Amino acid sequence: MEKAESNLRKELFYRPKNGYDRIGTEERLALEEYCKGYMDFLDCARMEREAVRYAIREAEKCGFRAYTPGQELKPGDRVYASNRGKALTLAVIGKKDLSHGAMIAGAHIDSPRLDLKQIPMYEQDELCYFRTHYYGGIKKYQWVAIPLELHGTVALKTGEKIDICIGRDRDDPRFTITDLLPHLAADQMKKTLAEGITGEGLNILIGSVPYADEENDRVRLAVLSLLQDAYGITEEDFLSAELSGVPAFDVSEIGFDRSMIGGYGHDDRVCAWAELKALFDLEETPDRTCVCILSDKEETGSDGVTGMQSAAFDTFMEDLCETQGVALRRCYEKSFCISADVTAGFDPLYPEVAEKRSESKLNYGLAVCKFTGARGKSSTSDASAETVAFLRGLLDRNNVVWQLAEMGKVDQGGGGTIAKFMANRNIETVDAGVPVLSMHAPYEIVSKLDCYMTYKGILAAYRA
Ligand code: MN
Ligand code: MN
C-alpha cells in the first residue's frame, strides 16, 4: 500500500530535482570543460564590441565567414554578419530551405554599466573626474568604492576609430567612484538605498597630479595631455565617443566546491556564449538553418540600429531567404526562437520577493520562462502552451536538466527580454536561460551546471 502511494506521488507530482542528482561523472567533467571556455569569454568581453570581436575570432576558427549579400549558400555553409561591430548574427545553413523556418537562439551582449557623458571631464578641488550616465537598470549604491575599468571607442571626424581598454591588464591603472567614510556618514545613512547614492553622483575619479605652470584646471589639463600622448585625442573627441566604466573584477570560481562563477555581465553573456558554443559544436549539417543572435541595447529596451527591434536582423534573414527564393514571412511563421536570457535565481537571503514554487533555482538547470513582463503580464509575448510543450519535449528527449521559472511574486516587479520583439515578427518564441544571483550588480553569480545545461539545451534545439 505504501509503495503504491509513493509510486503515485512519483507519477503525479511535479518535483524538479537538483541537477547534481541527475548527472553522472562524464557530464560533471563536460560542464567543467565548458565553463573554462565561458569564463575566458566573460573575462575578455566586457562590452558589446569586445564580445562581437571575440565571437568573430572564434567563429572564423570554426569555419564561419563574413556574409556578403547575394552570395551563394549551400547546406552546411557557416556565415556571420556584424551589425556595426556591436551586434552579430551567425547562421549555419540547413539541409531544408528556409520555407521550413529557422531554429533561432537570441541573447544580448550589452550589460548594465556607467557610460561617460559626452562632455565628461571636470576638475573639482584639484581632483579630476568623469561624469557618467548609467546604462541599464542598476542599484547605484553598488557602483561606488569598487575598481572600474574604462572600455569603449572614440570615433574621430576623420572616420578613424580608437578602441580603448584600460584596466584589464595587470599593470594597467584602474578607476573608482568614492564613497563617504562611515565616520561622517550620519546624514547619508538616514537616506534610503535609492537616495543614498544618486545618478548625478556617480563621478569616476581619474587623476590628481596638476600640470606645471598653469593656473586653472591643471589636473584636467594634465590628464588630457596624457590622453593626447597615448591616443592622440583631445577633449572635443569625447563628443563622439562611447566610453564606459565597467567593473574591474576578474572572473572566478565561487565556493569551496567551485560550483559557481562570479563575474561582471553574466546577463546576458552567459547565454550568448551558450548559443555560440552550441552553433560552433554543430558537427553535422542541421535540418533547419540555425541562427545565433547576439544583440545590443537589450538593457535599454532593444531600441536603436543595433537593438533587436532594428530591421538589421530582418535584412540578414531576408537576404538568406532570397538566395533560396523563399519569402521572409513564410520563413518567420515556421521558425522557432529561444530567447536566451538570464532569469532571477531564487535567493534564500531574500525569500520575501519570491514565489518559491515557480522560481528558478541554482543547479536546477536551464530556466524556461513562459512569460516575463510586470503588472498583469504587461509587455510580455507570453509563449503559448504549444510553444512551451514543444520545448519541454525537446529538452526531455535530450536529457537536458531544466526547470520552469517565473520572476518573483505577482506585482513585486518584473522585467523583459528580446522575446517580445522576436514574437512580434511572427516567430514562435519562448524565454530560456541561466538563473542569476545578484543580477545587474557589478558582480553576478551563476551555477556552472546551469551554464552547461543552457548550452546543452540550445544545442539540442539546433540539432532538432
Ligand atoms: Mn538579460
Ligand atoms: Mn538585464
Short mmCIF file of N, CA, C and O in Angstrom, two decimals, residues 336 338 366 368 386-396 402 430-432 457 461:
data_model
loop_
_atom_site.label_atom_id
_atom_site.label_comp_id
_atom_site.label_asym_id
_atom_site.label_seq_id
_atom_site.Cartn_x
_atom_site.Cartn_y
_atom_site.Cartn_z
N PHE A 336 11.35 28.96 -35.04
CA PHE A 336 11.23 28.84 -33.59
C PHE A 336 12.38 29.59 -32.96
O PHE A 336 13.52 29.49 -33.43
N ILE A 338 14.42 30.54 -29.33
CA ILE A 338 14.68 30.56 -27.90
C ILE A 338 15.29 31.92 -27.59
O ILE A 338 16.36 32.26 -28.09
N LEU A 366 18.63 24.73 -16.98
CA LEU A 366 18.09 25.76 -17.87
C LEU A 366 16.70 26.20 -17.40
O LEU A 366 15.83 25.36 -17.19
N VAL A 368 13.26 27.81 -18.09
CA VAL A 368 12.33 28.17 -19.16
C VAL A 368 11.27 29.11 -18.59
O VAL A 368 10.66 28.81 -17.57
N GLU A 386 1.46 25.51 -26.53
CA GLU A 386 2.05 24.63 -27.54
C GLU A 386 3.55 24.87 -27.67
O GLU A 386 4.33 23.94 -27.86
N THR A 387 3.93 26.16 -27.61
CA THR A 387 5.35 26.50 -27.74
C THR A 387 6.15 25.92 -26.59
O THR A 387 7.22 25.34 -26.78
N VAL A 388 5.62 26.08 -25.37
CA VAL A 388 6.33 25.55 -24.20
C VAL A 388 6.36 24.02 -24.27
O VAL A 388 7.38 23.40 -23.94
N ALA A 389 5.27 23.43 -24.73
CA ALA A 389 5.21 21.97 -24.84
C ALA A 389 6.27 21.44 -25.81
O ALA A 389 6.93 20.43 -25.54
N PHE A 390 6.44 22.14 -26.91
CA PHE A 390 7.46 21.73 -27.89
C PHE A 390 8.84 21.73 -27.25
O PHE A 390 9.61 20.76 -27.38
N LEU A 391 9.14 22.81 -26.50
CA LEU A 391 10.46 22.91 -25.87
C LEU A 391 10.61 21.85 -24.76
O LEU A 391 11.67 21.22 -24.63
N ARG A 392 9.56 21.65 -23.99
CA ARG A 392 9.57 20.61 -22.93
C ARG A 392 9.97 19.26 -23.48
O ARG A 392 10.83 18.57 -22.95
N GLY A 393 9.29 18.90 -24.56
CA GLY A 393 9.55 17.61 -25.18
C GLY A 393 10.99 17.50 -25.67
O GLY A 393 11.68 16.51 -25.43
N LEU A 394 11.42 18.57 -26.32
CA LEU A 394 12.78 18.60 -26.88
C LEU A 394 13.83 18.44 -25.78
O LEU A 394 14.77 17.65 -25.89
N LEU A 395 13.65 19.18 -24.69
CA LEU A 395 14.65 19.15 -23.61
C LEU A 395 14.65 17.80 -22.92
O LEU A 395 15.72 17.25 -22.60
N ASP A 396 13.48 17.23 -22.67
CA ASP A 396 13.40 15.93 -22.01
C ASP A 396 14.00 14.82 -22.87
O ASP A 396 14.73 13.96 -22.37
N TRP A 402 16.36 20.93 -16.77
CA TRP A 402 15.72 22.23 -16.95
C TRP A 402 14.62 22.41 -15.91
O TRP A 402 14.23 21.48 -15.23
N VAL A 430 10.09 31.56 -27.00
CA VAL A 430 9.98 31.32 -25.56
C VAL A 430 11.32 31.68 -24.91
O VAL A 430 12.38 31.49 -25.51
N ASP A 431 11.24 32.25 -23.72
CA ASP A 431 12.45 32.60 -22.98
C ASP A 431 13.03 31.38 -22.27
O ASP A 431 12.28 30.58 -21.71
N ALA A 432 14.34 31.27 -22.29
CA ALA A 432 15.02 30.22 -21.51
C ALA A 432 16.45 30.65 -21.28
O ALA A 432 17.11 31.14 -22.20
N GLY A 457 20.87 22.61 -23.93
CA GLY A 457 19.51 22.82 -24.40
C GLY A 457 19.48 23.48 -25.78
O GLY A 457 18.71 23.11 -26.65
N ALA A 461 18.24 22.11 -29.46
CA ALA A 461 17.31 22.83 -30.35
C ALA A 461 17.91 22.97 -31.75
O ALA A 461 17.23 22.74 -32.76
#
